[in-house]
Amino acid sequence: MKIAIIGQGYVGLTISTYAAEHFEVVGFDSNQKIVENLNLGISHIEGVQSSKLQSLIKSGIYKATTKGSDIHGSEIVVIAVPTPLTHDRKPDLKFIEAACKTIGENISKPILVINESTSFPGTLRNFIKPAIEKFTSGRVEHLYAISPERVDPGRTDFNQKNTPRLYSGLTTEATAKTREFYSKFCDNLVEVSSPEVAEAAKLFENTFRQVNIALVNEFAQITHSLGISVYETLDAADTKPYGFMKFTPSAGVGGHCIPVDPTYLAAVAEEHGTPATFIRRANEVNLEMSKYIVRRVAEDNGGSLQGKNVLIVGVAYKPNVADVRETAAELVIEHLRSQGAVVSWHDDIVGTWEGESSAPLQGADITVVVTKHDSVDEKNILASASYVFDTTGKVKGAKGL
Ligand SMILES: NC(=O)c1ccc[n+]([C@@H]2O[C@H](COP(=O)([O-])OP(=O)(O)OC[C@H]3O[C@@H](n4cnc5c(N)ncnc54)[C@H](O)[C@@H]3O)[C@@H](O)[C@H]2O)c1
């Protein structure tokens, strides 16, 4: 059986390699460079080994393509494309719409369409289905289902096999076929009563993280003003065996999910006349952390950062990955530069970013640790400047939140 996966990024490529154990997989992506590299067996995603990709290509079970016509003949098509925000921070479904066009124009007999991209409740029913029908002029009656992706790139303890997967179809037949598909490579399938429940659950999972991270970031500012350690206080609270979950402070949230998904939830809430003040405020608190950190660094350095050489350690949005999407480092750097600081950054996993390259971990006036990869030595961080501010809580002996 042939299946197609639209979007060969973190989600789509990961799912492709699992599905390829059981099906012939066509990985469709609009990015020519990504497709060329994938067909050469070069993976751009943490967690997908190039060697694995090479063996799938060699056996003819997987190929990447930019040609929409190559998805023709697929019995299942999975959508795994970005769902970002527009410039005015509204849900942007243009990539989903383009994926629907590819399906509509290239699939001529009824198939199962599964959406794995994160979006607001109602996207499958009210956007994806009508969009595909528009491109097929309503001639083909597909089955539609949702199974929101929960992959955490770089994580090794949870993967596609052992992470419980939510799913639901628009019809019972769609739900049954979706279960059959994922049961091939996922051990724990959780059926919910409607696609909207699955879509909302996914948004709530990431909103839960966004709100709790904002709460602990606010708490870090409170404990600092009280002259007590936020980390010791959190460890103390964490001794309670029930009703508490520990989150740690940071320079803010990053990645494609946590800074974005709550805004999808807030937007749909407000569209239905329900204010989402809590979610909106959490977003603001996390965005404002960069300003707070720069203020603290300036206070510790005589009140001015003018002309100071500041080195940022870690610009990826989280440890041990090269992903810089929505990274908190960007705002920290922006605020430092607006104060007249001369900023460079060190991140050998990211390497190059925004036309700049990773600088050596040495010779700065001030070092600010935003993300601490395991490969970066604490001693080298402490030796890189006479003043080190650590936003991660991992560098003992540095100033911090
Ligand atoms: N990255 C994560 O950790 C994660 C986790 C859970 C859910 N998600 C969700 O999964 C979805 C995909 O995220 P991702 O991280 O894989 O994104 P990504 O940016 O890594 O990959 C998306 C890929 O889709 C391609 N693309 C864009 N438009 C296309 C089109 N019209 N046709 C074909 N290819 C197209 C891009 O070139 C890119 O390679 C998003 O909705 C995201 O919120 C992501």
PDB file of N, CA and C and ligand atoms in Angstrom, residues 5-14 27-32 34-35 38 44-45 65-66 79-84 94-102 115-119 148-153 202 206 255-258 260-261 264 317-318 323 325, ligand 1:
ATOM      1  N   ILE A   5       3.103  11.547   2.534  1.00  0.00           N
ATOM      2  CA  ILE A   5       3.169  12.439   3.689  1.00  0.00           C
ATOM      3  C   ILE A   5       3.571  13.817   3.186  1.00  0.00           C
ATOM      4  N   ILE A   6       2.688  14.771   3.387  1.00  0.00           N
ATOM      5  CA  ILE A   6       2.918  16.121   2.856  1.00  0.00           C
ATOM      6  C   ILE A   6       3.602  16.965   3.914  1.00  0.00           C
ATOM      7  N   GLY A   7       4.828  17.397   3.613  1.00  0.00           N
ATOM      8  CA  GLY A   7       5.662  18.088   4.588  1.00  0.00           C
ATOM      9  C   GLY A   7       6.669  17.093   5.138  1.00  0.00           C
ATOM     10  N   GLN A   8       7.958  17.351   4.894  1.00  0.00           N
ATOM     11  CA  GLN A   8       9.009  16.429   5.359  1.00  0.00           C
ATOM     12  C   GLN A   8       9.907  17.128   6.370  1.00  0.00           C
ATOM     13  N   GLY A   9       9.273  17.766   7.354  1.00  0.00           N
ATOM     14  CA  GLY A   9      10.016  18.421   8.425  1.00  0.00           C
ATOM     15  C   GLY A   9      10.081  17.521   9.646  1.00  0.00           C
ATOM     16  N   TYR A  10      10.110  18.147  10.820  1.00  0.00           N
ATOM     17  CA  TYR A  10      10.231  17.393  12.071  1.00  0.00           C
ATOM     18  C   TYR A  10       9.168  16.305  12.163  1.00  0.00           C
ATOM     19  N   VAL A  11       7.930  16.688  11.897  1.00  0.00           N
ATOM     20  CA  VAL A  11       6.827  15.739  12.051  1.00  0.00           C
ATOM     21  C   VAL A  11       6.762  14.783  10.867  1.00  0.00           C
ATOM     22  N   GLY A  12       6.724  15.340   9.669  1.00  0.00           N
ATOM     23  CA  GLY A  12       6.498  14.516   8.473  1.00  0.00           C
ATOM     24  C   GLY A  12       7.600  13.512   8.204  1.00  0.00           C
ATOM     25  N   LEU A  13       8.860  13.917   8.385  1.00  0.00           N
ATOM     26  CA  LEU A  13       9.957  12.987   8.100  1.00  0.00           C
ATOM     27  C   LEU A  13       9.997  11.885   9.163  1.00  0.00           C
ATOM     28  N   THR A  14       9.745  12.283  10.414  1.00  0.00           N
ATOM     29  CA  THR A  14       9.753  11.291  11.492  1.00  0.00           C
ATOM     30  C   THR A  14       8.692  10.222  11.226  1.00  0.00           C
ATOM     31  N   GLY A  27       7.354  11.025   0.337  1.00  0.00           N
ATOM     32  CA  GLY A  27       7.439  12.227   1.167  1.00  0.00           C
ATOM     33  C   GLY A  27       7.426  13.452   0.285  1.00  0.00           C
ATOM     34  N   PHE A  28       6.306  14.168   0.280  1.00  0.00           N
ATOM     35  CA  PHE A  28       6.179  15.345  -0.594  1.00  0.00           C
ATOM     36  C   PHE A  28       6.527  16.599   0.201  1.00  0.00           C
ATOM     37  N   ASP A  29       7.444  17.395  -0.331  1.00  0.00           N
ATOM     38  CA  ASP A  29       7.780  18.660   0.324  1.00  0.00           C
ATOM     39  C   ASP A  29       7.979  19.720  -0.751  1.00  0.00           C
ATOM     40  N   SER A  30       7.577  20.943  -0.438  1.00  0.00           N
ATOM     41  CA  SER A  30       7.688  22.012  -1.430  1.00  0.00           C
ATOM     42  C   SER A  30       9.107  22.586  -1.494  1.00  0.00           C
ATOM     43  N   ASN A  31       9.962  22.211  -0.567  1.00  0.00           N
ATOM     44  CA  ASN A  31      11.322  22.749  -0.526  1.00  0.00           C
ATOM     45  C   ASN A  31      12.283  21.837  -1.299  1.00  0.00           C
ATOM     46  N   GLN A  32      12.735  22.358  -2.439  1.00  0.00           N
ATOM     47  CA  GLN A  32      13.588  21.583  -3.359  1.00  0.00           C
ATOM     48  C   GLN A  32      14.852  21.069  -2.680  1.00  0.00           C
ATOM     49  N   ILE A  34      15.501  20.545   0.533  1.00  0.00           N
ATOM     50  CA  ILE A  34      15.226  19.473   1.505  1.00  0.00           C
ATOM     51  C   ILE A  34      15.025  18.152   0.767  1.00  0.00           C
ATOM     52  N   VAL A  35      14.253  18.185  -0.308  1.00  0.00           N
ATOM     53  CA  VAL A  35      13.953  16.963  -1.059  1.00  0.00           C
ATOM     54  C   VAL A  35      15.232  16.384  -1.670  1.00  0.00           C
ATOM     55  N   LEU A  38      17.191  14.767   1.087  1.00  0.00           N
ATOM     56  CA  LEU A  38      16.560  13.530   1.567  1.00  0.00           C
ATOM     57  C   LEU A  38      16.821  12.389   0.593  1.00  0.00           C
ATOM     58  N   HIS A  44      17.752  16.071   7.825  1.00  0.00           N
ATOM     59  CA  HIS A  44      17.914  17.391   8.444  1.00  0.00           C
ATOM     60  C   HIS A  44      17.186  17.446   9.789  1.00  0.00           C
ATOM     61  N   ILE A  45      16.768  16.309  10.290  1.00  0.00           N
ATOM     62  CA  ILE A  45      15.938  16.265  11.496  1.00  0.00           C
ATOM     63  C   ILE A  45      16.611  15.428  12.586  1.00  0.00           C
ATOM     64  N   THR A  65       9.873  13.933  -2.803  1.00  0.00           N
ATOM     65  CA  THR A  65       9.555  14.542  -4.091  1.00  0.00           C
ATOM     66  C   THR A  65       8.985  15.942  -3.909  1.00  0.00           C
ATOM     67  N   THR A  66       9.156  16.752  -4.947  1.00  0.00           N
ATOM     68  CA  THR A  66       8.468  18.055  -4.972  1.00  0.00           C
ATOM     69  C   THR A  66       7.331  18.021  -5.990  1.00  0.00           C
ATOM     70  N   ILE A  79      -1.122  14.988   6.349  1.00  0.00           N
ATOM     71  CA  ILE A  79      -0.687  16.393   6.234  1.00  0.00           C
ATOM     72  C   ILE A  79       0.161  16.745   7.455  1.00  0.00           C
ATOM     73  N   ALA A  80       1.392  17.207   7.209  1.00  0.00           N
ATOM     74  CA  ALA A  80       2.298  17.575   8.316  1.00  0.00           C
ATOM     75  C   ALA A  80       3.055  18.837   7.926  1.00  0.00           C
ATOM     76  N   VAL A  81       2.314  19.900   7.691  1.00  0.00           N
ATOM     77  CA  VAL A  81       2.926  21.165   7.254  1.00  0.00           C
ATOM     78  C   VAL A  81       2.864  22.206   8.382  1.00  0.00           C
ATOM     79  N   PRO A  82       3.636  23.284   8.281  1.00  0.00           N
ATOM     80  CA  PRO A  82       3.654  24.283   9.367  1.00  0.00           C
ATOM     81  C   PRO A  82       2.291  24.965   9.547  1.00  0.00           C
ATOM     82  N   THR A  83       2.020  25.338  10.783  1.00  0.00           N
ATOM     83  CA  THR A  83       0.822  26.140  11.100  1.00  0.00           C
ATOM     84  C   THR A  83       1.282  27.332  11.946  1.00  0.00           C
ATOM     85  N   PRO A  84       1.867  28.329  11.293  1.00  0.00           N
ATOM     86  CA  PRO A  84       2.426  29.474  12.038  1.00  0.00           C
ATOM     87  C   PRO A  84       1.368  30.541  12.323  1.00  0.00           C
ATOM     88  N   LYS A  94      -2.221  28.948   5.560  1.00  0.00           N
ATOM     89  CA  LYS A  94      -1.892  28.935   4.129  1.00  0.00           C
ATOM     90  C   LYS A  94      -1.143  27.661   3.696  1.00  0.00           C
ATOM     91  N   PHE A  95      -0.329  27.097   4.608  1.00  0.00           N
ATOM     92  CA  PHE A  95       0.387  25.865   4.232  1.00  0.00           C
ATOM     93  C   PHE A  95      -0.583  24.684   4.172  1.00  0.00           C
ATOM     94  N   ILE A  96      -1.543  24.675   5.097  1.00  0.00           N
ATOM     95  CA  ILE A  96      -2.555  23.603   5.062  1.00  0.00           C
ATOM     96  C   ILE A  96      -3.371  23.731   3.779  1.00  0.00           C
ATOM     97  N   GLU A  97      -3.694  24.960   3.435  1.00  0.00           N
ATOM     98  CA  GLU A  97      -4.481  25.163   2.218  1.00  0.00           C
ATOM     99  C   GLU A  97      -3.714  24.651   0.983  1.00  0.00           C
ATOM    100  N   ALA A  98      -2.401  24.957   0.956  1.00  0.00           N
ATOM    101  CA  ALA A  98      -1.584  24.496  -0.180  1.00  0.00           C
ATOM    102  C   ALA A  98      -1.530  22.967  -0.208  1.00  0.00           C
ATOM    103  N   ALA A  99      -1.455  22.349   0.985  1.00  0.00           N
ATOM    104  CA  ALA A  99      -1.435  20.875   1.044  1.00  0.00           C
ATOM    105  C   ALA A  99      -2.757  20.320   0.507  1.00  0.00           C
ATOM    106  N   CYS A 100      -3.854  20.989   0.859  1.00  0.00           N
ATOM    107  CA  CYS A 100      -5.177  20.550   0.380  1.00  0.00           C
ATOM    108  C   CYS A 100      -5.234  20.628  -1.148  1.00  0.00           C
ATOM    109  N   LYS A 101      -4.607  21.660  -1.687  1.00  0.00           N
ATOM    110  CA  LYS A 101      -4.595  21.838  -3.149  1.00  0.00           C
ATOM    111  C   LYS A 101      -3.839  20.661  -3.794  1.00  0.00           C
ATOM    112  N   THR A 102      -2.683  20.326  -3.197  1.00  0.00           N
ATOM    113  CA  THR A 102      -1.893  19.203  -3.732  1.00  0.00           C
ATOM    114  C   THR A 102      -2.728  17.919  -3.731  1.00  0.00           C
ATOM    115  N   ASN A 115      -4.911  14.669   9.139  1.00  0.00           N
ATOM    116  CA  ASN A 115      -4.139  15.868   9.473  1.00  0.00           C
ATOM    117  C   ASN A 115      -3.370  15.657  10.766  1.00  0.00           C
ATOM    118  N   GLU A 116      -2.052  15.890  10.716  1.00  0.00           N
ATOM    119  CA  GLU A 116      -1.222  15.839  11.936  1.00  0.00           C
ATOM    120  C   GLU A 116      -0.763  17.233  12.340  1.00  0.00           C
ATOM    121  N   SER A 117      -0.994  18.227  11.475  1.00  0.00           N
ATOM    122  CA  SER A 117      -0.575  19.599  11.816  1.00  0.00           C
ATOM    123  C   SER A 117      -1.454  20.115  12.950  1.00  0.00           C
ATOM    124  N   THR A 118      -0.859  20.928  13.805  1.00  0.00           N
ATOM    125  CA  THR A 118      -1.610  21.476  14.934  1.00  0.00           C
ATOM    126  C   THR A 118      -2.471  22.641  14.458  1.00  0.00           C
ATOM    127  N   SER A 119      -3.748  22.612  14.815  1.00  0.00           N
ATOM    128  CA  SER A 119      -4.585  23.773  14.495  1.00  0.00           C
ATOM    129  C   SER A 119      -5.794  23.811  15.434  1.00  0.00           C
ATOM    130  N   PRO A 148      -3.324  14.569  16.035  1.00  0.00           N
ATOM    131  CA  PRO A 148      -2.314  15.603  16.282  1.00  0.00           C
ATOM    132  C   PRO A 148      -0.997  14.996  16.738  1.00  0.00           C
ATOM    133  N   GLU A 149       0.086  15.555  16.223  1.00  0.00           N
ATOM    134  CA  GLU A 149       1.414  15.026  16.509  1.00  0.00           C
ATOM    135  C   GLU A 149       1.894  15.524  17.875  1.00  0.00           C
ATOM    136  N   ARG A 150       2.563  14.628  18.613  1.00  0.00           N
ATOM    137  CA  ARG A 150       3.087  15.024  19.928  1.00  0.00           C
ATOM    138  C   ARG A 150       4.594  14.869  20.019  1.00  0.00           C
ATOM    139  N   VAL A 151       5.264  14.664  18.869  1.00  0.00           N
ATOM    140  CA  VAL A 151       6.714  14.416  18.884  1.00  0.00           C
ATOM    141  C   VAL A 151       7.455  15.565  19.585  1.00  0.00           C
ATOM    142  N   ASP A 152       8.481  15.200  20.351  1.00  0.00           N
ATOM    143  CA  ASP A 152       9.317  16.189  21.022  1.00  0.00           C
ATOM    144  C   ASP A 152      10.727  15.996  20.460  1.00  0.00           C
ATOM    145  N   PRO A 153      11.113  16.815  19.449  1.00  0.00           N
ATOM    146  CA  PRO A 153      12.382  16.571  18.761  1.00  0.00           C
ATOM    147  C   PRO A 153      13.567  16.513  19.718  1.00  0.00           C
ATOM    148  N   LYS A 202      -4.782  18.857  21.851  1.00  0.00           N
ATOM    149  CA  LYS A 202      -3.411  19.196  21.445  1.00  0.00           C
ATOM    150  C   LYS A 202      -3.081  20.656  21.807  1.00  0.00           C
ATOM    151  N   ASN A 206      -0.206  22.228  24.978  1.00  0.00           N
ATOM    152  CA  ASN A 206       0.858  23.235  24.858  1.00  0.00           C
ATOM    153  C   ASN A 206       0.510  24.535  25.570  1.00  0.00           C
ATOM    154  N   GLY A 255      10.454  27.479  19.858  1.00  0.00           N
ATOM    155  CA  GLY A 255       9.995  26.333  19.067  1.00  0.00           C
ATOM    156  C   GLY A 255       8.730  26.672  18.300  1.00  0.00           C
ATOM    157  N   HIS A 256       8.279  25.666  17.556  1.00  0.00           N
ATOM    158  CA  HIS A 256       7.139  25.893  16.682  1.00  0.00           C
ATOM    159  C   HIS A 256       5.815  25.755  17.440  1.00  0.00           C
ATOM    160  N   CYS A 257       5.865  25.182  18.654  1.00  0.00           N
ATOM    161  CA  CYS A 257       4.600  24.805  19.299  1.00  0.00           C
ATOM    162  C   CYS A 257       4.177  25.740  20.441  1.00  0.00           C
ATOM    163  N   ILE A 258       4.983  25.811  21.502  1.00  0.00           N
ATOM    164  CA  ILE A 258       4.503  26.484  22.722  1.00  0.00           C
ATOM    165  C   ILE A 258       4.259  27.987  22.532  1.00  0.00           C
ATOM    166  N   VAL A 260       3.229  29.332  19.849  1.00  0.00           N
ATOM    167  CA  VAL A 260       2.258  29.519  18.762  1.00  0.00           C
ATOM    168  C   VAL A 260       0.888  28.906  19.082  1.00  0.00           C
ATOM    169  N   ASP A 261       0.892  27.656  19.549  1.00  0.00           N
ATOM    170  CA  ASP A 261      -0.378  26.927  19.714  1.00  0.00           C
ATOM    171  C   ASP A 261      -1.367  27.633  20.641  1.00  0.00           C
ATOM    172  N   TYR A 264      -3.444  30.013  18.821  1.00  0.00           N
ATOM    173  CA  TYR A 264      -4.514  29.381  18.036  1.00  0.00           C
ATOM    174  C   TYR A 264      -5.749  29.174  18.923  1.00  0.00           C
ATOM    175  N   TYR A 317      16.295  26.907  20.530  1.00  0.00           N
ATOM    176  CA  TYR A 317      15.207  27.195  21.472  1.00  0.00           C
ATOM    177  C   TYR A 317      15.194  26.250  22.665  1.00  0.00           C
ATOM    178  N   LYS A 318      15.904  25.111  22.540  1.00  0.00           N
ATOM    179  CA  LYS A 318      16.034  24.217  23.693  1.00  0.00           C
ATOM    180  C   LYS A 318      17.326  23.426  23.574  1.00  0.00           C
ATOM    181  N   ASP A 323      17.296  23.625  16.370  1.00  0.00           N
ATOM    182  CA  ASP A 323      16.085  24.357  15.990  1.00  0.00           C
ATOM    183  C   ASP A 323      16.067  25.755  16.633  1.00  0.00           C
ATOM    184  N   ARG A 325      13.625  28.106  15.770  1.00  0.00           N
ATOM    185  CA  ARG A 325      12.328  28.756  15.529  1.00  0.00           C
ATOM    186  C   ARG A 325      11.793  29.391  16.809  1.00  0.00           C
TER     187      ARG A 325
HETATM  188  N1  LIG B   1       8.166  20.236  15.622  1.00  0.00           N
HETATM  189  C1  LIG B   1       7.472  19.745  16.617  1.00  0.00           C
HETATM  190  O1  LIG B   1       8.032  19.452  17.647  1.00  0.00           O
HETATM  191  C2  LIG B   1       5.984  19.516  16.503  1.00  0.00           C
HETATM  192  C3  LIG B   1       5.377  18.716  17.464  1.00  0.00           C
HETATM  193  C4  LIG B   1       4.026  18.477  17.379  1.00  0.00           C
HETATM  194  C5  LIG B   1       3.285  19.080  16.363  1.00  0.00           C
HETATM  195  N2  LIG B   1       3.887  19.880  15.443  1.00  0.00           N
HETATM  196  C6  LIG B   1       3.062  20.461  14.393  1.00  0.00           C
HETATM  197  O2  LIG B   1       3.280  19.730  13.189  1.00  0.00           O
HETATM  198  C7  LIG B   1       3.187  20.592  12.059  1.00  0.00           C
HETATM  199  C8  LIG B   1       4.467  20.525  11.247  1.00  0.00           C
HETATM  200  O3  LIG B   1       5.516  20.992  12.067  1.00  0.00           O
HETATM  201  P1  LIG B   1       7.029  20.647  11.768  1.00  0.00           P
HETATM  202  O4  LIG B   1       7.752  20.943  13.025  1.00  0.00           O
HETATM  203  O5  LIG B   1       7.162  19.311  11.155  1.00  0.00           O
HETATM  204  O6  LIG B   1       7.364  21.759  10.677  1.00  0.00           O
HETATM  205  P2  LIG B   1       8.695  21.866   9.791  1.00  0.00           P
HETATM  206  O7  LIG B   1       8.843  23.292   9.453  1.00  0.00           O
HETATM  207  O8  LIG B   1       9.814  21.135  10.434  1.00  0.00           O
HETATM  208  O9  LIG B   1       8.319  21.037   8.484  1.00  0.00           O
HETATM  209  C9  LIG B   1       7.297  21.377   7.638  1.00  0.00           C
HETATM  210  C10 LIG B   1       7.715  21.011   6.227  1.00  0.00           C
HETATM  211  O10 LIG B   1       6.596  21.271   5.394  1.00  0.00           O
HETATM  212  C11 LIG B   1       7.079  21.782   4.170  1.00  0.00           C
HETATM  213  N3  LIG B   1       5.968  22.457   3.524  1.00  0.00           N
HETATM  214  C12 LIG B   1       5.429  23.669   3.766  1.00  0.00           C
HETATM  215  N4  LIG B   1       4.358  23.869   2.988  1.00  0.00           N
HETATM  216  C13 LIG B   1       4.237  22.753   2.226  1.00  0.00           C
HETATM  217  C14 LIG B   1       3.328  22.353   1.229  1.00  0.00           C
HETATM  218  N5  LIG B   1       2.308  23.128   0.876  1.00  0.00           N
HETATM  219  N6  LIG B   1       3.493  21.169   0.640  1.00  0.00           N
HETATM  220  C15 LIG B   1       4.506  20.363   1.001  1.00  0.00           C
HETATM  221  N7  LIG B   1       5.398  20.679   1.957  1.00  0.00           N
HETATM  222  C16 LIG B   1       5.246  21.857   2.558  1.00  0.00           C
HETATM  223  C17 LIG B   1       8.240  22.661   4.553  1.00  0.00           C
HETATM  224  O11 LIG B   1       9.130  22.842   3.460  1.00  0.00           O
HETATM  225  C18 LIG B   1       8.871  21.848   5.692  1.00  0.00           C
HETATM  226  O12 LIG B   1       9.889  20.974   5.229  1.00  0.00           O
HETATM  227  C19 LIG B   1       2.856  21.975  12.622  1.00  0.00           C
HETATM  228  O13 LIG B   1       1.481  22.155  12.642  1.00  0.00           O
HETATM  229  C20 LIG B   1       3.376  21.878  14.051  1.00  0.00           C
HETATM  230  O14 LIG B   1       2.710  22.773  14.919  1.00  0.00           O
HETATM  231  C21 LIG B   1       5.226  20.091  15.481  1.00  0.00           C
END
